[in-house]
Coordinates of C-alpha atoms in Angstrom, one line a residue:
Chain A
M600 CA 293.7 200.3 222.4
A601 CA 290.8 202.1 220.9
S602 CA 289.5 204.3 218.1
I603 CA 289.1 208.0 218.6
T604 CA 286.1 209.8 217.1
L605 CA 285.7 213.6 216.9
E606 CA 282.3 214.9 215.9
G607 CA 281.9 218.6 215.3
L608 CA 284.5 219.4 217.9
K609 CA 284.7 223.1 218.7
K610 CA 286.7 225.3 221.0
T611 CA 285.7 228.9 221.6
Y612 CA 287.8 230.9 224.0
S613 CA 286.2 233.8 226.0
G614 CA 285.9 236.8 223.8
N615 CA 284.5 234.7 220.9
V616 CA 287.9 233.5 219.6
D617 CA 287.3 230.3 217.7
A618 CA 290.4 228.2 218.1
V619 CA 288.9 225.1 216.7
K620 CA 285.9 225.5 214.4
G621 CA 284.2 222.1 214.2
I622 CA 286.4 219.1 213.5
D623 CA 285.1 215.8 212.3
L624 CA 287.6 213.0 212.3
A625 CA 287.6 209.3 212.9
I626 CA 290.8 207.7 213.9
E627 CA 290.8 204.0 213.7
D628 CA 292.2 201.6 216.2
G629 CA 295.9 201.3 215.9
E630 CA 296.2 204.1 213.4
F631 CA 298.9 206.8 213.5
V632 CA 297.3 210.2 212.6
V633 CA 299.4 213.3 212.3
L634 CA 297.8 216.8 212.8
V635 CA 299.9 219.3 210.8
G636 CA 299.5 223.0 210.2
P637 CA 301.1 226.3 210.8
S638 CA 301.4 227.8 214.3
G639 CA 298.0 229.0 215.5
C640 CA 296.0 226.6 213.4
G641 CA 294.5 225.0 216.4
K642 CA 296.3 221.7 216.2
S643 CA 297.7 221.8 219.7
T644 CA 294.4 223.0 221.1
L645 CA 292.7 220.1 219.4
L646 CA 295.2 217.6 220.8
R647 CA 294.8 219.1 224.3
M648 CA 291.0 218.8 224.0
V649 CA 291.4 215.1 223.2
A650 CA 293.7 214.8 226.3
G651 CA 291.3 216.6 228.5
L652 CA 293.5 219.5 229.2
E653 CA 291.2 221.9 227.4
S654 CA 287.5 221.9 227.8
I655 CA 285.3 221.1 224.8
T656 CA 283.0 224.0 223.8
D657 CA 280.8 221.9 221.5
G658 CA 280.7 218.6 219.8
T659 CA 281.4 215.0 220.9
L660 CA 284.7 213.2 221.6
K661 CA 284.7 209.5 221.9
I662 CA 287.6 207.2 222.8
G663 CA 286.5 203.7 222.0
D664 CA 282.8 203.7 222.5
R665 CA 282.8 206.0 225.5
E666 CA 281.9 209.6 225.2
V667 CA 284.7 211.3 227.2
N668 CA 283.8 215.0 226.8
N669 CA 283.5 215.6 230.5
L670 CA 286.0 213.1 231.9
E671 CA 289.2 214.1 233.7
P672 CA 292.4 213.5 231.7
A673 CA 293.3 210.6 234.0
E674 CA 290.0 208.8 233.3
R675 CA 290.4 209.0 229.5
D676 CA 293.1 206.3 229.4
I677 CA 295.4 208.3 227.2
A678 CA 299.1 209.1 227.6
M679 CA 300.7 212.3 226.3
V680 CA 304.3 213.2 225.3
F681 CA 304.9 216.9 225.8
Q682 CA 307.0 219.2 223.7
N683 CA 309.3 220.0 226.7
Y684 CA 309.0 216.4 227.9
A685 CA 307.5 217.5 231.3
L686 CA 309.6 215.0 233.2
Y687 CA 309.3 215.4 237.0
P688 CA 312.7 217.0 237.8
H689 CA 312.9 215.9 241.4
M690 CA 312.2 212.2 240.6
T691 CA 314.5 209.6 239.2
V692 CA 313.8 208.2 235.8
Y693 CA 312.4 205.1 237.5
N694 CA 310.0 207.1 239.6
N695 CA 309.0 209.2 236.6
L696 CA 307.9 206.0 234.8
A697 CA 306.4 204.5 237.9
Y698 CA 304.4 207.7 239.0
G699 CA 301.4 207.0 236.8
L700 CA 301.3 203.3 237.8
K701 CA 301.5 204.2 241.5
N702 CA 298.6 206.6 241.2
R703 CA 296.6 203.9 239.6
G704 CA 297.2 201.5 242.4
F705 CA 299.5 199.0 240.7
K706 CA 301.4 196.6 242.9
K707 CA 305.1 197.0 243.5
D708 CA 306.2 194.0 241.5
Q709 CA 303.9 194.9 238.6
I710 CA 305.3 198.4 238.5
E711 CA 308.8 197.0 238.6
E712 CA 308.1 194.6 235.7
R713 CA 306.4 197.2 233.5
V714 CA 309.1 199.9 234.1
Q715 CA 311.8 197.4 233.3
T716 CA 310.1 196.3 230.1
A717 CA 309.5 199.8 228.9
A718 CA 313.1 200.8 229.9
K719 CA 314.5 197.9 227.9
M720 CA 312.4 198.7 224.9
L721 CA 313.6 202.3 224.9
E722 CA 317.2 201.5 225.9
I723 CA 317.0 203.6 229.0
A724 CA 317.5 200.7 231.5
D725 CA 321.0 202.1 232.4
F726 CA 319.6 205.5 233.5
L727 CA 316.8 204.4 235.7
Q728 CA 318.4 205.8 238.9
R729 CA 319.4 209.1 237.3
K730 CA 317.5 212.4 237.6
P731 CA 316.2 214.0 234.3
R732 CA 318.8 216.8 234.4
Q733 CA 321.6 214.3 234.2
L734 CA 320.3 213.1 230.8
S735 CA 320.8 214.3 227.3
G736 CA 317.9 215.7 225.2
G737 CA 317.5 212.4 223.3
Q738 CA 317.5 210.4 226.6
R739 CA 314.9 212.7 228.1
Q740 CA 312.7 212.2 225.0
R741 CA 313.0 208.4 225.6
V742 CA 312.0 208.8 229.2
A743 CA 309.0 210.9 228.2
M744 CA 308.0 208.1 225.8
G745 CA 308.6 205.5 228.4
R746 CA 306.3 207.3 230.8
A747 CA 303.6 207.1 228.1
L748 CA 304.0 203.5 227.2
V749 CA 304.4 201.9 230.7
R750 CA 300.7 202.6 231.2
D751 CA 299.7 200.7 228.1
P752 CA 297.0 203.4 227.3
A753 CA 294.3 203.3 224.7
A754 CA 296.0 206.1 222.8
F755 CA 299.2 208.1 222.6
L756 CA 299.1 211.8 222.1
F757 CA 302.2 213.5 221.0
D758 CA 302.6 217.3 221.2
E759 CA 305.5 218.3 218.9
P760 CA 307.7 215.9 220.8
L761 CA 310.8 216.3 218.5
S762 CA 310.9 220.0 218.2
N763 CA 313.4 220.5 221.0
L764 CA 316.0 218.1 219.5
D765 CA 318.8 218.8 217.1
A766 CA 318.4 217.9 213.5
K767 CA 320.3 214.6 213.6
L768 CA 318.6 213.3 216.7
R769 CA 315.2 214.4 215.4
V770 CA 315.6 212.1 212.4
Q771 CA 316.7 209.2 214.6
M772 CA 313.9 209.6 217.1
R773 CA 311.4 210.0 214.3
V774 CA 312.4 206.6 213.0
E775 CA 312.2 205.1 216.5
I776 CA 308.7 206.5 217.2
K777 CA 307.5 205.1 213.9
Q778 CA 309.0 201.6 214.7
L779 CA 307.6 201.7 218.2
Q780 CA 304.2 202.6 217.1
R781 CA 304.3 199.8 214.5
R782 CA 305.3 197.3 217.1
L783 CA 302.8 198.4 219.8
K784 CA 299.9 199.2 217.4
T785 CA 298.6 201.8 219.8
T786 CA 296.3 204.5 218.3
S787 CA 298.4 207.6 218.1
L788 CA 297.6 211.3 217.5
Y789 CA 300.7 213.3 216.7
V790 CA 300.9 217.1 216.4
T791 CA 303.7 218.8 214.4
H792 CA 304.4 221.8 212.3
D793 CA 307.2 220.0 210.5
Q794 CA 305.9 218.7 207.3
L795 CA 308.7 216.2 206.9
E796 CA 307.8 214.6 210.2
A797 CA 304.2 214.6 209.1
M798 CA 304.9 213.0 205.8
T799 CA 307.1 210.2 207.2
L800 CA 305.3 209.3 210.4
G801 CA 301.6 209.3 209.7
D802 CA 299.4 206.6 208.3
R803 CA 297.1 209.5 207.6
L804 CA 297.6 213.3 207.7
V805 CA 295.2 215.9 208.8
V806 CA 296.2 219.3 207.5
L807 CA 294.7 222.1 209.6
N808 CA 294.4 225.8 208.9
G809 CA 292.6 228.4 210.9
G810 CA 290.9 225.8 213.2
Q811 CA 289.5 223.8 210.3
I812 CA 290.5 220.7 208.4
E813 CA 291.9 221.5 205.0
Q814 CA 292.4 218.0 203.9
V815 CA 292.6 214.4 205.3
G816 CA 294.4 211.7 203.5
T817 CA 297.5 209.5 203.4
P818 CA 300.7 211.5 203.0
M819 CA 301.1 210.6 199.4
E820 CA 297.5 211.4 198.5
I821 CA 298.0 214.8 200.0
Y822 CA 301.2 215.3 198.2
A823 CA 299.9 214.1 194.9
R824 CA 296.6 215.9 195.0
P825 CA 296.5 218.8 197.4
A826 CA 292.9 219.8 197.9
S827 CA 293.6 223.5 198.3
M828 CA 296.2 226.1 197.6
F829 CA 297.0 226.2 201.3
V830 CA 297.8 222.4 201.4
A831 CA 299.8 222.7 198.2
G832 CA 301.9 225.5 199.7
F833 CA 302.2 223.8 203.1
I834 CA 303.2 220.2 202.2
G835 CA 306.3 219.8 200.1
S836 CA 309.6 221.6 200.4
P837 CA 310.5 223.9 198.7
A838 CA 306.9 225.0 198.5
M839 CA 304.8 224.5 195.3
N840 CA 305.1 227.3 192.8
M841 CA 301.8 229.1 191.9
L842 CA 301.6 230.6 188.5
P843 CA 298.6 232.5 187.1
L844 CA 296.9 230.6 184.2
D845 CA 297.0 233.8 182.1
Y846 CA 300.8 233.8 182.4
L847 CA 301.1 230.3 181.0
H848 CA 298.7 231.2 178.2
G849 CA 301.0 234.2 177.4
Q850 CA 303.9 231.8 177.2
G851 CA 302.4 230.1 174.2
S852 CA 301.2 227.0 175.9
G853 CA 297.5 227.6 175.4
A854 CA 296.9 224.5 173.3
L855 CA 297.7 222.3 176.2
L856 CA 295.8 224.3 178.9
H857 CA 292.3 224.4 177.4
D858 CA 291.2 221.1 179.0
L859 CA 292.0 222.3 182.6
P860 CA 288.9 222.2 184.7
E861 CA 286.5 225.1 184.7
N862 CA 287.2 228.1 186.9
T863 CA 290.9 227.4 187.0
D864 CA 292.9 230.5 187.2
I865 CA 296.0 229.4 189.1
V866 CA 298.2 226.5 188.3
G867 CA 300.5 224.9 190.9
I868 CA 303.8 223.3 189.9
R869 CA 306.0 221.4 192.3
P870 CA 309.7 222.5 192.2
D871 CA 310.7 219.0 191.1
D872 CA 308.2 219.1 188.2
M873 CA 310.1 221.9 186.4
L874 CA 312.6 220.0 184.3
L875 CA 315.7 221.0 182.5
Q876 CA 315.1 218.3 179.8
P877 CA 311.8 217.9 178.0
P878 CA 309.8 214.9 179.2
E879 CA 308.4 212.3 176.9
S880 CA 304.7 213.2 177.6
A881 CA 303.1 216.5 176.5
Y882 CA 304.8 219.4 178.1
L883 CA 304.8 223.2 178.5
Q884 CA 307.9 225.3 178.1
V885 CA 308.8 228.5 180.0
D886 CA 312.0 230.6 179.9
A887 CA 313.6 231.9 183.0
T888 CA 316.7 233.7 184.3
L889 CA 318.7 231.9 187.0
M890 CA 319.0 234.3 190.0
L891 CA 320.5 232.0 192.6
Y892 CA 322.0 228.6 192.5
E893 CA 321.8 226.6 195.8
A894 CA 323.8 223.3 195.6
A895 CA 322.7 221.0 198.4
G896 CA 324.6 217.8 197.6
A897 CA 322.2 215.3 196.2
E898 CA 320.0 218.0 194.9
S899 CA 320.1 221.6 193.8
H900 CA 317.6 224.5 194.2
L901 CA 317.5 227.0 191.4
Y902 CA 315.8 230.3 192.2
V903 CA 314.7 231.8 188.9
Q904 CA 312.9 234.8 187.5
L905 CA 310.4 233.7 184.9
A906 CA 310.4 235.7 181.6
D907 CA 307.9 238.5 181.7
S908 CA 307.0 237.9 185.3
E909 CA 307.9 239.1 188.8
Q910 CA 306.9 235.8 190.3
P911 CA 309.8 234.2 192.3
T912 CA 310.0 230.5 191.4
V913 CA 312.0 227.6 192.7
I914 CA 313.1 224.6 190.8
R915 CA 314.6 221.4 192.3
T916 CA 316.8 219.2 190.3
S917 CA 318.9 216.2 191.3
G918 CA 322.7 216.6 191.3
Q919 CA 324.3 219.8 190.1
P920 CA 323.3 220.8 186.6
P921 CA 326.0 222.7 184.6
V922 CA 324.4 226.1 184.7
S923 CA 325.4 229.3 186.3
E924 CA 323.7 232.4 187.8
G925 CA 322.6 234.9 185.1
D926 CA 321.9 232.2 182.5
T927 CA 318.6 232.2 180.7
L928 CA 317.3 228.7 180.7
A929 CA 314.3 226.8 179.3
F930 CA 312.2 224.7 181.7
Y931 CA 309.8 222.0 180.7
I932 CA 306.7 221.1 182.7
A933 CA 304.8 217.9 182.0
R934 CA 301.1 218.6 181.3
D935 CA 300.2 216.0 184.0
A936 CA 302.2 217.7 186.7
L937 CA 299.9 220.8 186.8
H938 CA 297.7 221.3 189.9
P939 CA 294.7 223.4 188.9
F940 CA 293.3 225.8 191.5
N941 CA 290.8 228.6 191.8
S942 CA 292.2 231.6 193.5
A943 CA 288.9 232.9 194.8
S944 CA 287.9 229.7 196.7
G945 CA 291.5 228.6 197.3
K946 CA 290.3 225.1 196.3
R947 CA 291.5 222.6 193.7
T948 CA 289.3 222.7 190.6
G949 CA 287.8 219.7 188.9
D950 CA 287.2 217.6 192.0
Chain B
M305 CA 329.9 232.4 234.0
Q306 CA 332.6 234.8 232.9
T307 CA 333.0 238.0 234.8
K308 CA 334.7 240.9 233.2
R309 CA 337.8 241.9 235.2
M310 CA 338.2 245.7 235.6
T311 CA 341.6 247.1 236.1
F312 CA 342.3 250.5 237.7
P313 CA 345.4 252.5 236.9
G314 CA 346.2 253.3 240.6
H315 CA 345.2 252.2 244.1
W316 CA 343.3 255.1 245.4
L317 CA 340.3 255.0 243.0
P318 CA 339.1 251.5 243.8
Y319 CA 339.5 252.2 247.5
A320 CA 337.7 255.5 247.2
L321 CA 334.8 253.7 245.4
L322 CA 334.6 251.1 248.1
A323 CA 334.9 253.6 251.0
P324 CA 331.3 254.6 251.5
Q325 CA 330.1 251.0 251.9
V326 CA 333.0 250.2 254.2
I327 CA 332.6 253.3 256.3
I328 CA 328.9 252.6 256.8
T329 CA 329.5 249.0 257.7
L330 CA 332.2 250.0 260.1
I331 CA 330.3 252.8 261.9
F332 CA 326.9 251.1 262.0
F333 CA 327.7 247.4 262.2
I334 CA 331.2 246.6 263.2
W335 CA 331.7 249.3 265.8
P336 CA 328.4 248.7 267.7
A337 CA 329.0 244.9 267.5
G338 CA 332.5 245.4 268.9
Q339 CA 331.2 247.7 271.5
A340 CA 328.6 245.1 272.6
M341 CA 331.2 242.4 272.8
Y342 CA 333.4 244.6 274.9
Q343 CA 330.5 245.7 277.1
S344 CA 329.4 242.1 277.6
L345 CA 332.6 241.7 279.6
L346 CA 331.9 244.6 281.9
R347 CA 329.5 245.3 284.8
E348 CA 328.3 248.9 285.1
D349 CA 326.8 250.6 288.1
A350 CA 323.2 251.8 287.8
F351 CA 324.2 255.4 287.2
G352 CA 326.7 254.6 284.5
L353 CA 329.6 256.1 286.3
R354 CA 331.9 253.2 286.8
S355 CA 332.4 249.9 285.2
T356 CA 334.2 246.8 286.3
F357 CA 335.7 244.0 284.2
V358 CA 334.0 240.8 285.1
G359 CA 335.1 238.4 282.3
L360 CA 332.5 235.9 281.2
E361 CA 330.4 236.4 284.4
N362 CA 327.6 238.1 282.5
F363 CA 327.2 235.0 280.3
A364 CA 327.5 232.6 283.1
R365 CA 324.7 234.5 285.0
L366 CA 322.5 234.4 282.0
F367 CA 322.6 230.7 281.6
R368 CA 321.9 230.3 285.3
D369 CA 319.0 232.7 285.1
G370 CA 315.6 231.0 284.8
A371 CA 314.1 234.1 283.2
Y372 CA 316.7 234.0 280.4
L373 CA 316.2 230.3 279.8
N374 CA 312.5 230.9 279.7
S375 CA 313.0 233.6 277.1
L376 CA 315.0 231.2 275.0
S377 CA 312.1 228.7 274.9
V378 CA 309.6 231.5 274.4
T379 CA 311.6 232.7 271.4
A380 CA 311.7 229.2 270.0
V381 CA 307.9 228.8 270.3
F382 CA 307.3 232.2 268.9
A383 CA 309.7 231.8 266.0
I384 CA 308.4 228.3 265.0
G385 CA 304.8 229.4 265.5
T386 CA 305.2 232.5 263.4
T387 CA 307.1 230.7 260.7
L388 CA 304.7 227.9 260.4
L389 CA 301.6 230.1 260.5
S390 CA 302.8 232.7 258.0
M391 CA 304.3 230.2 255.6
S392 CA 301.3 227.9 255.5
V393 CA 298.8 230.7 255.1
A394 CA 301.0 232.3 252.4
L395 CA 301.3 229.0 250.6
L396 CA 297.6 228.5 250.7
L397 CA 296.9 232.0 249.4
A398 CA 299.6 231.7 246.7
S399 CA 298.3 228.4 245.3
T400 CA 294.8 229.9 245.3
V401 CA 295.8 233.1 243.6
N402 CA 297.9 231.0 241.1
R403 CA 294.8 229.3 239.8
M404 CA 293.2 232.6 238.9
I405 CA 293.8 234.1 235.5
R406 CA 292.4 237.6 235.2
S407 CA 292.0 238.6 238.8
R408 CA 295.5 237.4 239.8
S409 CA 297.3 240.8 239.7
T410 CA 294.5 242.4 241.7
Y411 CA 294.7 239.9 244.5
T412 CA 298.5 240.0 244.5
T413 CA 298.4 243.7 245.0
L414 CA 295.9 243.5 247.8
L415 CA 297.7 240.7 249.5
V416 CA 301.0 242.6 249.5
W417 CA 299.6 245.6 251.4
P418 CA 300.2 244.3 255.0
Y419 CA 303.9 244.3 254.2
A420 CA 303.9 248.0 253.9
I421 CA 302.5 248.5 257.4
A422 CA 305.0 249.4 260.2
P423 CA 305.4 246.7 262.8
A424 CA 304.2 248.9 265.6
I425 CA 301.1 249.8 263.7
A426 CA 300.4 246.2 263.0
G427 CA 300.9 245.5 266.6
V428 CA 298.4 248.2 267.7
L429 CA 295.9 246.9 265.0
W430 CA 296.0 243.4 266.5
W431 CA 296.0 244.8 270.0
F432 CA 292.6 246.4 269.2
I433 CA 291.2 243.3 267.4
F434 CA 292.2 241.1 270.3
H435 CA 291.5 243.6 273.1
P436 CA 289.7 241.7 275.9
S437 CA 287.1 244.3 276.5
I438 CA 286.7 246.1 273.1
G439 CA 288.1 243.6 270.6
V440 CA 286.1 241.8 268.0
I441 CA 287.7 238.4 268.3
P442 CA 287.4 238.1 272.1
Y443 CA 283.7 238.9 271.6
V444 CA 283.3 236.2 269.0
L445 CA 285.3 233.7 271.1
N446 CA 283.2 234.6 274.1
V447 CA 280.1 233.5 272.2
V448 CA 281.6 230.1 271.5
G449 CA 282.6 229.9 275.1
Y450 CA 286.3 230.8 275.2
D451 CA 287.3 233.5 277.6
W452 CA 290.1 235.3 275.7
N453 CA 292.4 237.4 277.8
H454 CA 296.0 237.9 276.7
R455 CA 296.7 240.0 279.8
T456 CA 296.3 237.1 282.1
S457 CA 296.8 234.1 279.9
G458 CA 300.3 233.5 278.7
A459 CA 299.0 231.2 275.9
D460 CA 296.6 233.8 274.7
A461 CA 299.4 236.4 274.7
M462 CA 301.6 234.1 272.7
M463 CA 298.9 233.5 270.1
L464 CA 298.3 237.2 269.8
V465 CA 302.0 238.0 269.1
V466 CA 302.2 235.0 266.7
F467 CA 299.2 236.2 264.8
A468 CA 300.4 239.8 264.6
A469 CA 303.9 238.8 263.6
A470 CA 302.8 236.2 261.1
W471 CA 300.2 238.4 259.5
K472 CA 302.8 240.9 258.6
Q473 CA 305.1 238.3 257.1
I474 CA 302.4 236.6 255.0
S475 CA 302.7 239.1 252.2
Y476 CA 306.4 238.6 251.8
N477 CA 306.0 234.8 251.8
F478 CA 303.1 235.0 249.5
L479 CA 305.1 236.9 246.9
F480 CA 307.9 234.4 246.9
F481 CA 305.6 231.4 246.9
L482 CA 303.6 232.8 244.0
A483 CA 306.8 233.4 242.0
G484 CA 307.9 229.9 242.9
L485 CA 304.6 228.4 241.8
Q486 CA 304.7 230.4 238.5
S487 CA 308.1 229.0 237.7
I488 CA 306.8 225.5 237.8
P489 CA 306.0 224.6 234.2
Q490 CA 302.3 224.0 233.6
S491 CA 303.0 220.9 231.6
L492 CA 304.3 219.1 234.7
I493 CA 301.0 219.6 236.4
E494 CA 299.2 218.5 233.2
A495 CA 301.5 215.4 232.9
A496 CA 300.7 214.5 236.5
A497 CA 297.0 215.0 235.8
I498 CA 297.2 212.6 232.9
D499 CA 299.2 210.3 235.1
G500 CA 296.2 210.0 237.3
A501 CA 297.1 212.2 240.3
S502 CA 294.3 214.0 242.0
P503 CA 294.8 217.8 242.5
I504 CA 295.8 217.3 246.2
K505 CA 298.2 214.5 245.3
R506 CA 299.6 216.6 242.5
F507 CA 300.3 219.4 245.0
W508 CA 302.1 217.2 247.4
T509 CA 304.0 215.0 245.0
I510 CA 304.9 217.5 242.3
V511 CA 304.3 221.1 243.3
F512 CA 305.5 221.1 246.8
P513 CA 308.8 219.2 246.2
L514 CA 309.5 221.6 243.4
L515 CA 308.9 224.5 245.7
T516 CA 311.5 223.3 248.3
P517 CA 314.1 225.9 247.3
T518 CA 311.6 228.7 248.0
T519 CA 310.3 227.0 251.1
F520 CA 313.8 226.7 252.6
F521 CA 314.8 230.2 251.8
L522 CA 311.6 231.5 253.3
M523 CA 312.0 229.3 256.4
V524 CA 315.4 230.9 257.2
V525 CA 314.1 234.4 256.4
N526 CA 311.0 233.9 258.6
V527 CA 312.9 232.5 261.5
V528 CA 315.3 235.4 261.4
Y529 CA 312.4 237.8 261.1
A530 CA 310.6 236.2 264.0
M531 CA 313.7 236.3 266.2
F532 CA 315.0 239.7 265.4
D533 CA 312.5 241.8 263.6
T534 CA 309.5 241.6 265.8
F535 CA 310.4 244.0 268.6
G536 CA 307.9 246.6 267.5
I537 CA 305.0 244.1 267.4
I538 CA 305.8 242.8 270.9
H539 CA 306.4 246.3 272.3
A540 CA 303.0 247.5 270.9
T541 CA 301.0 244.5 272.1
T542 CA 302.1 242.6 275.2
E543 CA 305.4 244.2 276.2
G544 CA 306.8 240.8 276.9
G545 CA 304.0 239.9 279.4
P546 CA 302.1 238.5 281.1
S547 CA 304.8 237.3 283.4
Q548 CA 307.5 236.9 280.7
A549 CA 305.2 234.7 278.5
T550 CA 306.1 236.7 275.4
N551 CA 309.5 238.0 276.4
T552 CA 311.6 237.0 273.4
L553 CA 315.3 237.3 273.3
V554 CA 315.3 240.5 271.3
Y555 CA 312.7 242.1 273.6
K556 CA 314.6 241.1 276.6
V557 CA 317.8 242.7 275.3
Y558 CA 315.8 246.0 275.2
S559 CA 314.0 245.6 278.5
D560 CA 317.0 244.5 280.4
G561 CA 319.3 247.1 278.9
F562 CA 317.1 250.2 278.5
V563 CA 314.4 249.6 281.1
G564 CA 316.4 247.6 283.7
L565 CA 319.7 249.5 282.8
N566 CA 321.6 246.2 283.2
L567 CA 323.9 247.1 280.3
G568 CA 326.4 244.4 280.8
S569 CA 323.8 241.6 280.8
S570 CA 322.0 243.2 277.8
A571 CA 325.2 243.4 275.9
A572 CA 326.0 239.7 276.6
Q573 CA 322.5 238.8 275.4
S574 CA 323.1 240.7 272.1
V575 CA 326.3 238.8 271.7
I576 CA 324.4 235.5 272.0
L577 CA 321.9 236.7 269.5
M578 CA 324.7 237.6 267.1
A579 CA 326.0 234.0 267.5
I580 CA 322.6 232.7 266.7
V581 CA 322.4 234.8 263.5
V582 CA 325.8 233.5 262.5
A583 CA 324.8 230.0 263.2
L584 CA 321.5 230.4 261.2
T585 CA 323.4 231.8 258.2
V586 CA 325.9 229.0 258.3
V587 CA 323.1 226.5 258.4
Q588 CA 321.4 228.2 255.4
F589 CA 324.5 228.2 253.2
R590 CA 326.1 224.9 254.2
F591 CA 323.2 222.6 254.9
I592 CA 320.1 223.8 253.2
E593 CA 321.5 225.1 250.0
R594 CA 322.9 221.7 249.3
R595 CA 319.8 219.8 250.2
V596 CA 317.3 221.6 248.1
N597 CA 319.1 221.0 244.8
Y598 CA 317.4 218.3 242.7

């Protein structure tokens, strides 16, 4: 087990394409850090740089106290779980798990013991003599994890490991990965584009955009105080509504808005912060016409058109409120629920 | 997989549509094959005026004939040598080209060229390169102390025809190996690298086992090629010599039948070749196809 330190890590592809534009990040020993961002944000490239599958253009990468910039993947003492699992199709599950140990010169009985322990932990002991193609998606996923953990590496790297599974299995495996990591306390770096996975798995989240870090923090910090409009829009589903400050002024809420930080011209409001009943604290009120009513069981999504605005806006409420499409409704927004942003810099104001 | 079943209103249209293929097969394959089988039971006089039915005598003679048994072993050596050489060189080239990114298509195009050259031309080409008095390679070999002469040395002659035949087949093998290599997911290689396997170990424990379907397919194709498709190369270089050293079965069919005019024996030899093709095909479908599945 070890910490991972990234200092000014850069990746430039030929033709001056900057995939990763200088990342500073310190991952503590035993920490579970999730890299999240839209496709093309450089998160997979960054992970592959840590793994040693991509060269590092500039900066320093340390695993533990060792600088590993120029070490081969095998020498970095890491294990990786791939998106397509990358199981060796011509080997049995047992040999898939044993391959890395054999290459490292472990003795036969040690291999046997480690494989059996890992197989038991992941509940794949019954399939050890099968070939990967005889396994279901979830079982393959377990074998892929088993291959990582038999080696007892300094760090686990996960490259979107759940994206090939169906929704139900994904939730189940997500829980198992979390429990496994809690138990083993192995430093983990996990790449995903799924913000729900990111929120639930990580001790800390790193939101990436365009090869740069937008924000680092615990999932709840990031949810509660997104540092930029990008993070605000990316984390949380449905995405945060962004309303121009002028619009809110026009709706007669000016008195409450004058103490927003300087340079604020956009205000973000989470869909769950737009309420059908007035809250007890100070609030704003906007009128809107209900365009589409999505009932999703425990909650409902209301797609509304705000009065005097073209802006599409989503509201999330619990249960099924007794409203119907075409109604004009009043919404209440607590003053404390506003996220102030500056549209030119894209950053949160007042920090 | 579900195939769509087509129904025709009458009988004549489907038969008419099948007819061209059936007629071609009958005229150019079945008829000559039948003719050969029939002729293998006859003995014809040197002028082609009379023929006598001799039963299986032609076959019996062949298997008593030292020259024919020699030709069998020559063919085995030639086929195995050509297959091994062309496949190993092709695999080496394919794995090298597969590592390239931008220059890959250029190299692929260049390496495919030899396949477009007619066997006889390829034969002449190698005949010049290896010519004992004007060739480049004998000159170089002479410098290092080897006296190359494929006109007197059977081993040299065999090497010459193996080189020439393998060289032509490398392109074909190369293309299949390259396609096979490209169908191996990169993440498997990366996973093996993280698992601590050296590049050479990765090749032998991951890449090569995953290439087995390609390898087995090519092995059969190459053996068939070496046994039946190399007439031109042998004819243009050694003509079966010296003293039968490169007289393969196919070449012997030609030289016994059309040069020696022993048509009965020649026909019997082609029937044996036919049996060998059938056997190879059966081996491919029965044995190999089952074994390469993982």
